[in-house]
Short mmCIF file of C-alpha atoms and ligand atoms in Angstrom, two decimals:
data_model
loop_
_atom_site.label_atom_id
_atom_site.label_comp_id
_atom_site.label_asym_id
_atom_site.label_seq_id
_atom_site.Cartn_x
_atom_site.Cartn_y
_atom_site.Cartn_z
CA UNK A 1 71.08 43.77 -33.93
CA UNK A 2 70.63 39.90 -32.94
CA UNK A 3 67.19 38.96 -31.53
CA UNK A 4 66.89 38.59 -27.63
CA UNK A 5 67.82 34.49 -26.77
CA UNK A 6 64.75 32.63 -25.99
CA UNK A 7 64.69 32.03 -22.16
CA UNK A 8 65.50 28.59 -21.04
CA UNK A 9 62.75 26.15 -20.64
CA UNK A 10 62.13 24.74 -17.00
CA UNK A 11 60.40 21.97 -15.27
CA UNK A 12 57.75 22.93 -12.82
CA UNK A 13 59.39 20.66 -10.26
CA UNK A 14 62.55 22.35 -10.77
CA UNK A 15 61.39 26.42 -11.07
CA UNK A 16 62.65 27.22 -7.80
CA UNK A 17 65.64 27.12 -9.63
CA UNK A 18 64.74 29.99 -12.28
CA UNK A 19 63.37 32.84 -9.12
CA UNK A 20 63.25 36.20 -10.39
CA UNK A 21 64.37 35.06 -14.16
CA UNK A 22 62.45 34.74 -17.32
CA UNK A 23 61.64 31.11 -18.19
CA UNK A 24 59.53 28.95 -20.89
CA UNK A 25 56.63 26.78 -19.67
CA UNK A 26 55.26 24.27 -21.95
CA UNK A 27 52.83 21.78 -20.69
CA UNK A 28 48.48 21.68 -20.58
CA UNK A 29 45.57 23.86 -18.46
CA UNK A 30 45.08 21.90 -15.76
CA UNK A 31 42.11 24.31 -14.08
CA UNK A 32 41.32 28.49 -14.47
CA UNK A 33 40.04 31.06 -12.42
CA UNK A 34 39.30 34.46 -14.53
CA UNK A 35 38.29 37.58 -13.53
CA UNK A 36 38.00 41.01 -15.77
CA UNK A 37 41.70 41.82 -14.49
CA UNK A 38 43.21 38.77 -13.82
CA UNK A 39 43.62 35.05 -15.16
CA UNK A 40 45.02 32.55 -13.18
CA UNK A 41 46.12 29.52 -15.39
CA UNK A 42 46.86 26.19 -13.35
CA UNK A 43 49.33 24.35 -15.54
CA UNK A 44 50.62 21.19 -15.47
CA UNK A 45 54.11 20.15 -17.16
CA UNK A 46 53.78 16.39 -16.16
CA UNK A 47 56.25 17.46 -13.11
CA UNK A 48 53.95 19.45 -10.78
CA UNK A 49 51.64 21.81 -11.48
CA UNK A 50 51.90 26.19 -11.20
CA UNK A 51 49.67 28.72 -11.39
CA UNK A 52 50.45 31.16 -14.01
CA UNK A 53 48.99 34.82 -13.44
CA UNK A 54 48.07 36.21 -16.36
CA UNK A 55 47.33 40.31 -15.50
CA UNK A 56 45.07 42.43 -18.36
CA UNK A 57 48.05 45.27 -17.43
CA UNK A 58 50.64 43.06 -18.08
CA UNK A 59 50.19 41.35 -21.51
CA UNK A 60 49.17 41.95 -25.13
CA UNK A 61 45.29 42.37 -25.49
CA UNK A 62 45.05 39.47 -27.88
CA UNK A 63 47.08 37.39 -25.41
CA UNK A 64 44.91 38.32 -22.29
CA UNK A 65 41.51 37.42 -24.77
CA UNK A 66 43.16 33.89 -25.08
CA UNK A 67 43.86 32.93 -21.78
CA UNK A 68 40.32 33.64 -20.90
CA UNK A 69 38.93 31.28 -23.09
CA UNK A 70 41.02 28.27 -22.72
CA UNK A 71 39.54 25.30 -21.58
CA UNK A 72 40.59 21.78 -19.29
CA UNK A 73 43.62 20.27 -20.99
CA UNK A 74 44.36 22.64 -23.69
CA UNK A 75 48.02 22.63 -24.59
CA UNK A 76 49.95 25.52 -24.39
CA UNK A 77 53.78 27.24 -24.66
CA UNK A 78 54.04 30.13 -22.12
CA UNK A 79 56.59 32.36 -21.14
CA UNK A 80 57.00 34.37 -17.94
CA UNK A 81 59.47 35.55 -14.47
CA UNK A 82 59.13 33.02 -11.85
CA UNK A 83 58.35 34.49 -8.44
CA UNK A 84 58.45 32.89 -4.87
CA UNK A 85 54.99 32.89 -3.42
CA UNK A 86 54.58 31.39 0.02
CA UNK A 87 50.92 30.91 -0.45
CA UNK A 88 51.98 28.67 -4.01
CA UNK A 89 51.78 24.90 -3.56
CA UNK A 90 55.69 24.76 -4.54
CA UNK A 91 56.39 27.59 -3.51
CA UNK A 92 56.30 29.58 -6.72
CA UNK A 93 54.33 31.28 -9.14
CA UNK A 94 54.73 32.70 -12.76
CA UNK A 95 54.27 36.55 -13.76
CA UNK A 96 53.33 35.45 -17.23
CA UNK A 97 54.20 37.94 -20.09
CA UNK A 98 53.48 35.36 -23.34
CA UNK A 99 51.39 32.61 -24.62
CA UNK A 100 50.97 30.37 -27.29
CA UNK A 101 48.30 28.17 -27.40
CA UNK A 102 48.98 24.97 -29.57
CA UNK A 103 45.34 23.60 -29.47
CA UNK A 104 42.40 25.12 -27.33
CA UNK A 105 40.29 22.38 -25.97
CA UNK A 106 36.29 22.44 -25.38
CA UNK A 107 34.61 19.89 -23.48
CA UNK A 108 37.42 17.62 -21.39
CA UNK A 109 35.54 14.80 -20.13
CA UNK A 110 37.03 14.04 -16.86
CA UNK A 111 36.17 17.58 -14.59
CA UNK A 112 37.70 18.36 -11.42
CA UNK A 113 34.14 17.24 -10.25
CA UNK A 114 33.74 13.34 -8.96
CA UNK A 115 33.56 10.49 -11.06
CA UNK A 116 32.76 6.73 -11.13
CA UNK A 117 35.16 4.51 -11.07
CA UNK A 118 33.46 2.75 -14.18
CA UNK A 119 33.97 6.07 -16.20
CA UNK A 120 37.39 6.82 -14.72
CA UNK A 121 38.10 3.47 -16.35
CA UNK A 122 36.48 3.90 -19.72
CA UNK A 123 39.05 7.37 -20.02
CA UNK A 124 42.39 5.88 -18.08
CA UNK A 125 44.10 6.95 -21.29
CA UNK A 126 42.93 10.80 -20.20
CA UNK A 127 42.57 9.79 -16.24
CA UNK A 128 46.51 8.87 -16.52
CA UNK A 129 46.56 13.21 -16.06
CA UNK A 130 44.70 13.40 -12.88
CA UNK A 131 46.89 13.78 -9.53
CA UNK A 132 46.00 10.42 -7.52
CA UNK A 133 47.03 8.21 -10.87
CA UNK A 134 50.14 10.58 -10.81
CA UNK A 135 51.11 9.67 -7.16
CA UNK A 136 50.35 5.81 -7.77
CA UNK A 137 52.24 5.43 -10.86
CA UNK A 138 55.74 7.58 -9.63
CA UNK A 139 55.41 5.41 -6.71
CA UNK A 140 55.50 2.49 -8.79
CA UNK A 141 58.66 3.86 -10.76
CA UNK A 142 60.37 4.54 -7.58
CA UNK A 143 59.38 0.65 -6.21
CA UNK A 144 60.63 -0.85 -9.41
CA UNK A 145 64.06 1.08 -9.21
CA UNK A 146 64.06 -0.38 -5.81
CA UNK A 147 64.14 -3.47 -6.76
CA UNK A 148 66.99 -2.70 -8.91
CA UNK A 149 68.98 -1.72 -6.35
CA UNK A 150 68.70 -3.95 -4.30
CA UNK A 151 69.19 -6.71 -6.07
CA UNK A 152 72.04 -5.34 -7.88
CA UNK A 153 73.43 -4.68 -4.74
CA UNK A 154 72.62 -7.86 -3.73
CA UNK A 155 74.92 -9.53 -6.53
CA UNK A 156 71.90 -10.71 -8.71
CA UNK A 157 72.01 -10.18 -12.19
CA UNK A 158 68.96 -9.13 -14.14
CA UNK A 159 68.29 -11.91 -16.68
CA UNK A 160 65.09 -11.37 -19.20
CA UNK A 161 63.08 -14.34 -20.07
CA UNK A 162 60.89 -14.52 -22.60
CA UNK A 163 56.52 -13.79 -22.95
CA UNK A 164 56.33 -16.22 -24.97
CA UNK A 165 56.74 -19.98 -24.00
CA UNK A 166 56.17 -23.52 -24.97
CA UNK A 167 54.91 -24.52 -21.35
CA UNK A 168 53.03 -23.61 -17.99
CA UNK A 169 54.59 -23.07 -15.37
CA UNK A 170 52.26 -22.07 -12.75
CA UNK A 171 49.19 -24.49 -13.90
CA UNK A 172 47.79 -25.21 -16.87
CA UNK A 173 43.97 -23.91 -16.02
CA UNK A 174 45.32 -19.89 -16.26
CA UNK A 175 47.03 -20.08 -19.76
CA UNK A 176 46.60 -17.52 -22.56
CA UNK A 177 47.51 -19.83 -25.30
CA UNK A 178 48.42 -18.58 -29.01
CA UNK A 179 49.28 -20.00 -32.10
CA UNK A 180 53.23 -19.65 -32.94
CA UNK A 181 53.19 -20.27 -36.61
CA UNK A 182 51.19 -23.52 -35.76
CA UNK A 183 52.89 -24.75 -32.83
CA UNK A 184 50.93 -23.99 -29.74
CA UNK A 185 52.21 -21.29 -27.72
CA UNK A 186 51.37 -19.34 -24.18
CA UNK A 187 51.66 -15.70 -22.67
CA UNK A 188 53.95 -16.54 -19.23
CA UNK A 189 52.79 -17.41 -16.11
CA UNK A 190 56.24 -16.37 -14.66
CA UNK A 191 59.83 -16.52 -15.57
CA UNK A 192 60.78 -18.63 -12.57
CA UNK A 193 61.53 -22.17 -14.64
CA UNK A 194 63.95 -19.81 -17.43
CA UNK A 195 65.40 -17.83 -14.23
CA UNK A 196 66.18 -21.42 -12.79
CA UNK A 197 68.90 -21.69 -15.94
CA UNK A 198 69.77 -18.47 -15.56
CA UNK A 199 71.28 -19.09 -11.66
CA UNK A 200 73.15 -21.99 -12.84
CA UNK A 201 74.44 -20.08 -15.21
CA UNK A 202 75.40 -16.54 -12.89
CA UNK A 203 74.95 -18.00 -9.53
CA UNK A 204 71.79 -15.39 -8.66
CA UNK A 205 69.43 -13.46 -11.11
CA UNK A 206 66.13 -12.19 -11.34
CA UNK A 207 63.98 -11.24 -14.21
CA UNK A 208 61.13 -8.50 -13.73
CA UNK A 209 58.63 -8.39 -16.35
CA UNK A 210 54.88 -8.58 -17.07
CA UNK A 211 53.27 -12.16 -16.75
CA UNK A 212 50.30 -13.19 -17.71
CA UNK A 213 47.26 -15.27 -15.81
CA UNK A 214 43.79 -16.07 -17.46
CA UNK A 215 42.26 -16.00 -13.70
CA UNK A 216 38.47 -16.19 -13.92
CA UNK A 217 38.27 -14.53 -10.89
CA UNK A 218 36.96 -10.79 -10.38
CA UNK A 219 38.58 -9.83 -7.66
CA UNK A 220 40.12 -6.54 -6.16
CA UNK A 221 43.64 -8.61 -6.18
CA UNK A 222 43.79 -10.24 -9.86
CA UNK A 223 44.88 -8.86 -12.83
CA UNK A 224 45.05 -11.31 -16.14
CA UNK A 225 48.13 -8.89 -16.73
CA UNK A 226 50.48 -8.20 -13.98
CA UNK A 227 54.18 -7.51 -13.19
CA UNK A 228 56.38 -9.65 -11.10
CA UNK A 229 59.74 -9.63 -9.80
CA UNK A 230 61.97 -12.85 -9.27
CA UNK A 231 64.83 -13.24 -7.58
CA UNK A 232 66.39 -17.05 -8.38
CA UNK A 233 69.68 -17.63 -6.31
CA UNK A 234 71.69 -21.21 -6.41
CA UNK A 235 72.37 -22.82 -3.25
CA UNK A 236 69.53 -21.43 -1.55
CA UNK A 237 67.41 -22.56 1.20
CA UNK A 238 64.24 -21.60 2.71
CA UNK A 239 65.68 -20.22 5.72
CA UNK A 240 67.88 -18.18 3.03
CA UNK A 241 64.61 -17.55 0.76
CA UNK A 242 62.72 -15.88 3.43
CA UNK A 243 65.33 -13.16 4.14
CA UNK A 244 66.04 -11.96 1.17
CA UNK A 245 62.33 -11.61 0.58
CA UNK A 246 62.42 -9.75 4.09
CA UNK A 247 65.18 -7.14 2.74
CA UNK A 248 63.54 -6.51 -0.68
CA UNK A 249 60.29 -5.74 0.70
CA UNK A 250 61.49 -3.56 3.88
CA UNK A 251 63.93 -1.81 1.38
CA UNK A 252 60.98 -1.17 -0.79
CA UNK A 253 59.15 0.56 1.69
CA UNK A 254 62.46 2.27 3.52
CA UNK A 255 62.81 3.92 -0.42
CA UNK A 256 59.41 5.24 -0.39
CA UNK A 257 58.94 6.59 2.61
CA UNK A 258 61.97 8.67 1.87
CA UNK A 259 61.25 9.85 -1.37
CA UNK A 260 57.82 9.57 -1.89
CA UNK A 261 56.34 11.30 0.90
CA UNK A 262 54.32 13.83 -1.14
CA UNK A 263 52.74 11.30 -3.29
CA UNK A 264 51.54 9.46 0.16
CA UNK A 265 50.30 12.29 1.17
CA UNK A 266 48.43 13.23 -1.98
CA UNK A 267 46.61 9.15 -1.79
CA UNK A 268 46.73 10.30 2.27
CA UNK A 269 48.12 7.00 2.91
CA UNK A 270 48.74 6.48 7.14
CA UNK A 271 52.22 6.25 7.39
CA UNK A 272 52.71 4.74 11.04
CA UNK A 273 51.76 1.14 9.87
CA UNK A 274 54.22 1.10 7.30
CA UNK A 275 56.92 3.06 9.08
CA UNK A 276 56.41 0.45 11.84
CA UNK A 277 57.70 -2.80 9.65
CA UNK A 278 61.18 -4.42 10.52
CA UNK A 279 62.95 -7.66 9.92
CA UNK A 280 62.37 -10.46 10.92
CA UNK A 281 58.46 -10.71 10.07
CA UNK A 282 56.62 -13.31 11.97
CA UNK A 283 56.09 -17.02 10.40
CA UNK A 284 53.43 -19.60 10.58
CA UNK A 285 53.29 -23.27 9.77
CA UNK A 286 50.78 -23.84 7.12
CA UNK A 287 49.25 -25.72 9.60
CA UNK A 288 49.53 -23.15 12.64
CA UNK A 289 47.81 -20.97 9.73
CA UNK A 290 44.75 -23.37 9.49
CA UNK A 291 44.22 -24.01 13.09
CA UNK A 292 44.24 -19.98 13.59
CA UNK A 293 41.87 -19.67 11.34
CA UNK A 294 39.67 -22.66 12.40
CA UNK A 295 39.82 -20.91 16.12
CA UNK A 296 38.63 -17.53 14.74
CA UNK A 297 35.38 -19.59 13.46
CA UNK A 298 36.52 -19.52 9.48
CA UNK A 299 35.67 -23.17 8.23
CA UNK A 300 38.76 -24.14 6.70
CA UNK A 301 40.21 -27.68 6.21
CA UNK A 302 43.91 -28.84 6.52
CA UNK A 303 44.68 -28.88 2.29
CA UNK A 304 42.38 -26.29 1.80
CA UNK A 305 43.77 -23.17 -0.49
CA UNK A 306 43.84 -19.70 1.43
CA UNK A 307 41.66 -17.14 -0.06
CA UNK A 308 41.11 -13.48 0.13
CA UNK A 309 39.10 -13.81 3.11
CA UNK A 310 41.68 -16.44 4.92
CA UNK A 311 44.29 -13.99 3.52
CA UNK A 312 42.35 -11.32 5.62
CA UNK A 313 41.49 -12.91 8.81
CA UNK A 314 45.39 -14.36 9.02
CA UNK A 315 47.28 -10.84 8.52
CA UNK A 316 44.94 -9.71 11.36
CA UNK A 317 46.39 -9.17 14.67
CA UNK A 318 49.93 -8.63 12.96
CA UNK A 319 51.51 -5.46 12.70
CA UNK A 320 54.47 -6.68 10.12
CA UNK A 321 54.11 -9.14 6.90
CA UNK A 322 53.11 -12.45 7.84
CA UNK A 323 55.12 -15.47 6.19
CA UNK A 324 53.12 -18.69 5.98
CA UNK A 325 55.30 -21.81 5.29
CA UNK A 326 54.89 -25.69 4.19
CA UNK A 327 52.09 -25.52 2.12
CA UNK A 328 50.22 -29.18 1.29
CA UNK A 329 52.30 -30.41 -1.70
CA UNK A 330 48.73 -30.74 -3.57
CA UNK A 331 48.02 -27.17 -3.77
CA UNK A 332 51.27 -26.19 -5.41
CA UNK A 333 52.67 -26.63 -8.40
CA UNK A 334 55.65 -29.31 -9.57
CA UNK A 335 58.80 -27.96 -8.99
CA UNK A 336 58.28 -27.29 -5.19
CA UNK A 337 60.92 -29.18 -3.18
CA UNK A 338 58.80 -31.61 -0.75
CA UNK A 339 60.10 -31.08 2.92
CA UNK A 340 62.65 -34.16 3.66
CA UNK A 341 61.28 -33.85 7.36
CA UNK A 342 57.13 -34.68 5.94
CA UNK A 343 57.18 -34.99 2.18
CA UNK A 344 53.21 -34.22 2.41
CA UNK A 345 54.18 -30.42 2.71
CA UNK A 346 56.61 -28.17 0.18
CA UNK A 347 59.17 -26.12 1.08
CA UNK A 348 57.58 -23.39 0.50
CA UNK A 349 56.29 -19.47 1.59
CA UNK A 350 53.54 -16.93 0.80
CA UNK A 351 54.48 -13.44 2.60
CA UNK A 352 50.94 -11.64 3.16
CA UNK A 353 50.93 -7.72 3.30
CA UNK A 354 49.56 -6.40 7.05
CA UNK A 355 46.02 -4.97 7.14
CA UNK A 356 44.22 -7.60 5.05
CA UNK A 357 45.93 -6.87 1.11
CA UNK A 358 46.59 -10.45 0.97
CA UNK A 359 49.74 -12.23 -0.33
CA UNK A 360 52.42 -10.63 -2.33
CA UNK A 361 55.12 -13.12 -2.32
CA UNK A 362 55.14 -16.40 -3.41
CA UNK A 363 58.55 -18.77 -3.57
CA UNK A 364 59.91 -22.14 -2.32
CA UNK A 365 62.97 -24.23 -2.95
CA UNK A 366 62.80 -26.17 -6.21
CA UNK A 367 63.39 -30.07 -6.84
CA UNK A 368 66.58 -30.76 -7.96
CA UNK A 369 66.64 -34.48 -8.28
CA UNK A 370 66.06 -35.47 -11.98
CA UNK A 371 63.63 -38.67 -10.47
CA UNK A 372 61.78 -36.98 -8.35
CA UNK A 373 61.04 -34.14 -10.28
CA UNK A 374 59.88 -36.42 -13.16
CA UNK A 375 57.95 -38.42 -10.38
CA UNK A 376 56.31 -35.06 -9.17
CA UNK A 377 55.84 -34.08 -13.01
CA UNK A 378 53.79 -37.11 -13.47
CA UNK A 379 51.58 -37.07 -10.35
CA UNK A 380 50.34 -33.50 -11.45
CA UNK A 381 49.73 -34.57 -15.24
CA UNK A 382 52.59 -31.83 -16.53
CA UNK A 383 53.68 -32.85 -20.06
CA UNK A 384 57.42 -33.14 -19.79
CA UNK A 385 58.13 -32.85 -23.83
CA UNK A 386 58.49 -29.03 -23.50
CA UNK A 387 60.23 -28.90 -20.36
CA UNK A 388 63.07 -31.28 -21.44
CA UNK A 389 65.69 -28.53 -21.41
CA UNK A 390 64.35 -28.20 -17.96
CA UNK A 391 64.86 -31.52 -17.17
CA UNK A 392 68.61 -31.15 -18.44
CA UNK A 393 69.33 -28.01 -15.62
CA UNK A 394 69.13 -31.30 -13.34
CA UNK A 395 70.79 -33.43 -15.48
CA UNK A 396 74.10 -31.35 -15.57
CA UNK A 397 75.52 -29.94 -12.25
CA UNK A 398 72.36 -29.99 -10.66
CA UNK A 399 72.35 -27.69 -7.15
CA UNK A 400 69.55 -26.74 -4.26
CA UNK A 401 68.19 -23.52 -5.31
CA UNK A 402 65.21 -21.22 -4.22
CA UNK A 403 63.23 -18.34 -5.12
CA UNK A 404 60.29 -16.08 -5.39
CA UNK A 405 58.02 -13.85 -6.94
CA UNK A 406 57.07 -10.65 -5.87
CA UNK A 407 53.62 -9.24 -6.89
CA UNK A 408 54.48 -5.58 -7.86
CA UNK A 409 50.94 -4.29 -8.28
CA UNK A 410 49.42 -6.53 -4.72
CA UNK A 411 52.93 -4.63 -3.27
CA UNK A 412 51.75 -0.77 -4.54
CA UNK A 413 48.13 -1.36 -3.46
CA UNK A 414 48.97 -2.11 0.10
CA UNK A 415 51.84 0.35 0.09
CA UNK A 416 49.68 3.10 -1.20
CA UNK A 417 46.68 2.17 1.06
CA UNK A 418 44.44 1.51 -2.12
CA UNK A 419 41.23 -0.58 -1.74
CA UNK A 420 41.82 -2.03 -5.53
CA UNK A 421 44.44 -2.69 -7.39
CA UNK A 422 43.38 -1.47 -10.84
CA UNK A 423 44.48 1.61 -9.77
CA UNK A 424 48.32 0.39 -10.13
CA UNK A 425 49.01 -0.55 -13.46
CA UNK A 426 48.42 2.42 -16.45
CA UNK A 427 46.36 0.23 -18.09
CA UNK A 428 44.72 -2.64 -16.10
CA UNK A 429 43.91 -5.83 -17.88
CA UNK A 430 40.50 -7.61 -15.99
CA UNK A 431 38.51 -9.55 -16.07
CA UNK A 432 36.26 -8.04 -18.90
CA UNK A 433 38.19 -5.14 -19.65
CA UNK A 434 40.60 -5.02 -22.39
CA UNK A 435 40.08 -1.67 -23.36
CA UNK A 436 41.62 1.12 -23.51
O1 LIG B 1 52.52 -17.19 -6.02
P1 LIG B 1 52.79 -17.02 -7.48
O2 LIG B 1 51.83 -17.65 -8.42
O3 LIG B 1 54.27 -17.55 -7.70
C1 LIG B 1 54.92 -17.72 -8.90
O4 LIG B 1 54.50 -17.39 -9.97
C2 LIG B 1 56.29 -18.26 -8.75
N1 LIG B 1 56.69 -18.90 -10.01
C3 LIG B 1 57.24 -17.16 -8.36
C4 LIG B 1 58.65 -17.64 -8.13
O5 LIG B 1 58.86 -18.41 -7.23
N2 LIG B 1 59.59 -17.17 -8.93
O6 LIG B 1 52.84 -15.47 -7.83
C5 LIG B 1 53.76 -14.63 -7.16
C6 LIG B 1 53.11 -13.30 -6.83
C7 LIG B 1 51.93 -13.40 -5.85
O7 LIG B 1 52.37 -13.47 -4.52
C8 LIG B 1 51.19 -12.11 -6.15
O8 LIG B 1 51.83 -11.02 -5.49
C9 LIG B 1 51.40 -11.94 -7.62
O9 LIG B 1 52.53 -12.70 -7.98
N3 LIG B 1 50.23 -12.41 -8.37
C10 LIG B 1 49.29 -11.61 -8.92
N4 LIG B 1 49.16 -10.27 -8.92
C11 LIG B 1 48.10 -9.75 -9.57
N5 LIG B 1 47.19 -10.47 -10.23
C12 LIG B 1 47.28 -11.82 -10.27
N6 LIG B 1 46.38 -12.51 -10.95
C13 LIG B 1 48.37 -12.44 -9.59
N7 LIG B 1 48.78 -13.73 -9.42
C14 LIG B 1 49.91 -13.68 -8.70
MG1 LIG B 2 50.98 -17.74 -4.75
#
């Protein structure tokens, strides 16, 4: 006589799938109610969570003992009939009939019980469990498949540049430097100057990795470690810049309002702002920017840099993304493109989130003219040695080209309503934390 087949394992997400059969559960105790008849096991599989009703009737007595004494987190195999249960959060429940318990654990840190944010920190590696890091971090797959898409469907090929690079990009007071086996070496700012090649080379491509700023700053928008996506298209203007930053971000949020609705509800995130956001978003001069702000009583000088606070007070009183353009040349970097109409301004844009999360896209048209570039290298004190092969993309079939950078974790905190963004990255890299 053969032995019975083992019954086939199943997701929680996916149990609805297995009503009225036998199935295998394997996953960790995620809470426990007990009573001298009953045990009702909350497990979680990484894919949802189920309560598992363990009945003294039902099961062996060693195996009814067991589940009584299992504590927060302890990982387990189970097996048991799934049954619909209206009452269920999905819907389903599990008559369980066998259990294994593959370690028993005493003494989880993190409780169902509040915590401070300082200790939620010190444990992210065991916080990562907990539901509200759960609906953060799927939203943040689902956002950076949606970038993806659309820019696959957009004709822009994904193009990886490296972490590791001879020169700054973005300014050299943010650099992690290294030694490279002597020569001196830093973590990227952003892959925009190696993306730059890359759209000579395939007309449009983007590159969506971490990069890396040493920002003294301890703020609830700066990470040292962060991850960016950068679209780089050739014969690109501003005009052209600005809407395809436009139909990223609204088909960013179009994707997760339709699949991520539970996770929004889970970080109860308001959806009528975000549902309310449509193309074209409303623009302002830098200078229209300054004189708002002046108005509303903020003491802010034309050349001034925006801060958290200007961010703020200039999102307020729109409902969509606001996109600020022609920057002073002197606040940005060398490779802007000065505006042929006032070369004292760049042809630039910041795109700030609505409701005061500050900017999430930065981009501009680039210089390509080999003299003025040099000439712009040299007023800001860049060191051209490493960026020769730079120098060569406008040396040989040299085109007007634009591009940006989208923040990924300023995007998710304002998506998901958050008040920090620490909360968006597994393992956030600040400003004195480098641990876990
Ligand atoms: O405006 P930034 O510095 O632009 C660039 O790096 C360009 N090279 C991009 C390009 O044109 N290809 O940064 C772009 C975005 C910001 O709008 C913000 O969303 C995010 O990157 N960002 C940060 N996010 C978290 N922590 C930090 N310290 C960040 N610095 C920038
Ligand atoms: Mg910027």
């Amino acid at each position: 006589m053969s032995a019975a087949p083992d019954p086939p394992l199943a997701r929680i997400e996916l149990l609805g799938e297995h009503e009225g059969r036998r199935v295998r559960l394997q996953g960790w105790l995620y809470n426990r109610r007990s009573s001298s008849k009953l045990h009702f096991l909350q497990v979680r599989d990484g894919t949802g969570i189920v309560q598992c009703v363990v009945a003294r009737a039902d099961v062996r007595p060693e195996v009814f003992q067991q589940a009584g004494e299992l504590g927060q987190e302890s990982s387990l195999k189970l097996c048991g009939t799934v049954q619909a249960d209206r009452r269920a959060p999905g819907g389903f429940e599990l008559l369980l009939d066998d259990l294994e318990v593959l370690q028993n654990v005493d003494g989880y840190p993190i409780s169902p019980k509040e915590h401070g944010v300082a200790f939620l920190l010190e444990h992210r590696h065991l916080w990562l469990r907990s539901r509200r890091p759960h609906a953060v971090l799927r939203i943040r797959a689902e956002l950076e498949r949606a970038c993806h898409d659309f820019l696959d469907a957009q004709g822009f090929l994904r193009l990886d540049t490296p972490i590791l690079t001879p020169a700054a990009c973005e300014g050299s007071t943010t650099l992690f430097e290294t030694d490279y086996f002597g020569q001196k070496a830093f973590l990227t700012q952003s892959g925009q100057l190696y993306s730059e090649a890359g759209c000579q080379a395939f007309g449009r491509v983007y590159c969506f990795g971490p990069t890396f700023r040493a920002e003294k700053s301890k703020t609830r928008r700066h990470l040292m470690e962060f991850w960016m996506v950068e679209p780089e298209a050739a014969f690109l203007d501003l005009e052209g810049d600005i809407e395809l930053a436009e139909g990223l971000v609204c088909a960013l949020l179009e994707r997760v309002l339709e699949r991520c609705r539970p996770e929004l509800e889970t970080l109860e995130r308001e959806l009528a702002p975000l549902e309310a956001i449509a193309r074209p978003f409303p623009r302002l001069t830098y200078a229209e920017a300054v004189q708002r702000l002046r108005k509303a009583g903020l003491a802010v000088e034309f050349g001034d840099d925006f801060g958290g606070d200007e961010e703020t007070a200039l999102s307020q009183g729109f409902e969509r993304p606001l996109v600020i353009h022609r920057y002073p040349a002197s606040l940005k970097p060398f490779y802007m493109k000065c505006d042929p109409e006032d070369p004292s301004v760049v042809l630039n844009m910041d795109i700030l989130a609505p409701q005061g999360y500050g900017e999430i896209i930065g981009g501009s048209v680039r210089e390509e003219q080999l003299d003025v570039l040099d000439a712009q290298m040299r007023e800001k004190g860049v060191d051209s040695g490493p960026l020769e092969w730079y120098r060569d993309l406008r040396r040989y079939g040299s085109v007007p080209h634009a591009g940006f950078g989208l923040g990924l974790e300023r995007t998710l905190t304002w998506i998901c309503g958050l008040h920090h963004l620490r909360e968006t990255i597994p393992f956030p890299r600040m400003l004195g934390r480098l641990h876990p």
